[in-house]
Amino acid sequence: RHADDELILAFLNDILHDSHSTSWPHVVMMSMSDHKEHFSELVSKSLDWQAQQRVHYFVGSPLDQADLDRVDVAGAKLVVILADTRGSVDASVEDDENIMRALCIMNNYPTTPFYLMLLHADSKCQALAVGIPQSAVFSEAELKSALFWHSCRCRGWNTMLCNLIMTSEHDLSQG
């Protein structure tokens, strides 16, 4: 399994955006399944050549110490655990597995910061109960609810948010 293509592309496009190309990090993607050809094709179609050189794909388990050492989690500036939002597996199972991945990283690499993406808000309570810091966990459902609440409470919220998020290439070239 792996996260859906749209989520991966949004993640990569944000991290490897042209506006901060002088400080691009190396992005290491790990999946338990061998989707290297599909992933390489996806990256080559969506990112420019220089950004592509910063993306590395590995097959391995985030629960296997040897695989985590192979991708140098100890030296990582940040680990992001993305949930599979395609619905190909039950969301509760996906969240439980991602909590286990986060615990593995937290216990074996206590100085490596991480973010954990969960699908259900209830799963966030489980993550906090097992000791994952609140600042490291967010749930997709919580974000959707917060956006909906703000859009109901504040007229024009959606328009403002869209204008803040969406920046055209023309705007960037002039700024």
Coordinates of C-alpha atoms in Angstrom, one line a residue:
R1 CA 0.0 0.0 0.0
H2 CA 1.0 3.6 -0.5
A3 CA -0.7 7.0 -0.2
D4 CA -2.7 8.2 -3.1
D5 CA -1.0 9.9 -6.0
E6 CA -2.7 13.3 -5.5
L7 CA -1.7 13.4 -1.9
I8 CA 1.9 12.5 -2.7
L9 CA 2.1 15.1 -5.5
A10 CA 0.6 17.8 -3.3
F11 CA 3.1 17.0 -0.7
L12 CA 6.1 17.0 -3.1
N13 CA 4.9 20.1 -4.9
D14 CA 4.7 22.0 -1.6
I15 CA 8.1 20.9 -0.3
L16 CA 9.9 21.2 -3.6
H17 CA 8.2 24.5 -4.8
D18 CA 10.3 26.8 -7.0
S19 CA 9.9 29.7 -4.6
H20 CA 12.3 28.0 -2.1
S21 CA 14.5 26.0 -4.4
T22 CA 17.7 27.1 -2.7
S23 CA 16.7 25.2 0.4
W24 CA 15.1 22.1 -1.0
P25 CA 15.5 19.0 1.2
H26 CA 16.1 15.5 0.1
V27 CA 12.7 13.7 0.2
V28 CA 12.8 10.0 0.9
M29 CA 9.6 8.1 0.3
M30 CA 9.2 4.6 1.7
S31 CA 6.5 2.1 0.8
M32 CA 6.1 -1.5 1.7
S33 CA 5.2 -2.3 -1.9
D34 CA 7.4 -1.9 -4.9
H35 CA 5.7 0.9 -6.8
K36 CA 9.1 2.4 -8.0
E37 CA 8.2 2.5 -11.7
H38 CA 4.8 4.1 -11.0
F39 CA 6.3 6.5 -8.5
S40 CA 9.2 7.5 -10.9
E41 CA 6.7 8.1 -13.7
L42 CA 4.6 10.2 -11.4
V43 CA 7.5 12.3 -10.2
S44 CA 9.0 12.8 -13.7
K45 CA 5.6 14.1 -15.1
S46 CA 5.0 16.4 -12.2
L47 CA 8.3 17.8 -11.0
D48 CA 11.1 19.6 -12.9
W49 CA 14.4 17.8 -13.4
Q50 CA 16.2 19.5 -10.5
A51 CA 13.4 18.7 -8.1
Q52 CA 13.4 15.1 -9.3
Q53 CA 17.0 14.8 -8.2
R54 CA 15.9 15.4 -4.6
V55 CA 13.3 12.6 -4.4
H56 CA 14.3 9.1 -3.5
Y57 CA 12.1 6.0 -3.3
F58 CA 12.8 3.0 -1.1
V59 CA 10.9 -0.3 -0.6
G60 CA 10.8 -1.3 3.0
S61 CA 8.9 -1.4 6.3
P62 CA 8.8 1.5 8.7
L63 CA 8.5 -1.1 11.4
D64 CA 11.8 -2.7 10.4
Q65 CA 14.9 -1.1 12.2
A66 CA 17.2 -2.1 9.3
D67 CA 15.0 -0.4 6.7
L68 CA 14.8 2.7 8.9
D69 CA 18.5 2.8 9.2
R70 CA 18.9 2.3 5.5
V71 CA 17.0 5.5 4.8
D72 CA 18.8 7.3 7.6
V73 CA 15.9 8.2 9.8
A74 CA 18.4 9.2 12.5
G75 CA 19.7 11.9 10.3
A76 CA 16.3 13.1 9.0
K77 CA 15.2 16.7 9.7
L78 CA 11.6 15.5 9.6
V79 CA 9.6 12.3 9.1
V80 CA 6.1 12.6 7.7
I81 CA 3.8 9.6 8.0
L82 CA 1.1 10.1 5.3
A83 CA -2.2 8.1 5.5
D84 CA -3.7 6.3 2.5
T85 CA -6.7 8.5 1.7
R86 CA -7.8 6.4 -1.3
G87 CA -10.1 4.3 0.9
S88 CA -8.4 1.0 -0.3
V89 CA -8.2 -0.1 3.3
D90 CA -10.4 0.6 6.3
A91 CA -9.6 4.0 7.8
S92 CA -9.4 2.6 11.3
V93 CA -6.9 0.0 10.3
E94 CA -4.9 2.6 8.4
D95 CA -4.8 4.8 11.4
D96 CA -3.8 2.0 13.7
E97 CA -0.9 1.0 11.4
N98 CA 0.3 4.6 11.1
I99 CA 0.2 5.0 14.9
M100 CA 2.4 1.9 15.1
R101 CA 4.8 3.4 12.5
A102 CA 5.0 6.7 14.5
L103 CA 5.6 4.8 17.8
C104 CA 8.5 2.9 16.1
I105 CA 10.1 6.1 14.9
M106 CA 9.5 7.9 18.2
N107 CA 11.0 5.0 20.3
N108 CA 13.9 4.2 18.1
Y109 CA 14.8 7.8 17.0
P110 CA 13.7 10.0 19.9
T111 CA 15.5 13.1 18.5
T112 CA 14.0 12.8 15.0
P113 CA 10.9 15.0 14.7
F114 CA 7.8 13.6 12.9
Y115 CA 4.3 14.4 11.9
L116 CA 1.6 11.8 11.8
M117 CA -1.4 12.1 9.5
L118 CA -4.5 10.2 10.6
L119 CA -7.9 9.8 8.9
H120 CA -10.2 9.8 11.9
A121 CA -10.4 12.3 14.8
D122 CA -10.9 9.5 17.2
S123 CA -7.6 8.0 16.2
K124 CA -5.9 11.1 17.3
C125 CA -7.1 10.4 20.9
Q126 CA -5.6 6.9 20.6
A127 CA -2.3 8.3 19.4
L128 CA -2.2 10.8 22.3
A129 CA -3.1 8.0 24.7
V130 CA 0.0 5.9 23.6
G131 CA 2.3 8.9 24.1
I132 CA 2.6 10.6 20.7
P133 CA 2.9 14.3 21.3
Q134 CA -0.2 16.4 20.3
S135 CA 2.0 18.7 18.2
A136 CA 3.0 15.8 16.0
V137 CA -0.5 14.5 15.2
F138 CA -3.3 15.8 12.9
S139 CA -6.3 14.1 11.5
E140 CA -7.8 14.7 8.0
A141 CA -11.3 14.7 9.5
E142 CA -10.4 17.4 12.1
L143 CA -9.0 19.6 9.4
K144 CA -12.1 19.2 7.2
S145 CA -14.3 20.0 10.2
A146 CA -12.3 23.0 11.1
L147 CA -12.4 24.4 7.6
F148 CA -16.2 23.8 7.4
W149 CA -16.7 25.5 10.8
H150 CA -14.7 28.5 9.8
S151 CA -16.5 28.7 6.4
C152 CA -19.9 28.7 8.2
R153 CA -18.8 31.2 10.9
C154 CA -16.9 33.7 8.7
R155 CA -18.3 35.0 5.4
G156 CA -15.7 34.9 2.8
W157 CA -13.5 32.5 4.6
N158 CA -13.3 30.0 1.7
T159 CA -12.5 32.8 -0.8
M160 CA -9.8 34.1 1.5
L161 CA -8.3 30.7 2.1
C162 CA -8.3 29.8 -1.6
N163 CA -6.6 33.1 -2.5
L164 CA -4.0 32.5 0.2
I165 CA -3.3 28.9 -1.0
M166 CA -3.6 29.3 -4.7
T167 CA -0.8 31.4 -6.2
S168 CA -0.4 31.5 -10.0
E169 CA 3.0 31.1 -11.6
H170 CA 2.5 34.6 -13.0
D171 CA 2.2 36.0 -9.4
L172 CA 5.4 34.2 -8.4
S173 CA 7.4 35.5 -11.3
Q174 CA 6.5 39.1 -10.6
G175 CA 7.0 38.8 -6.8

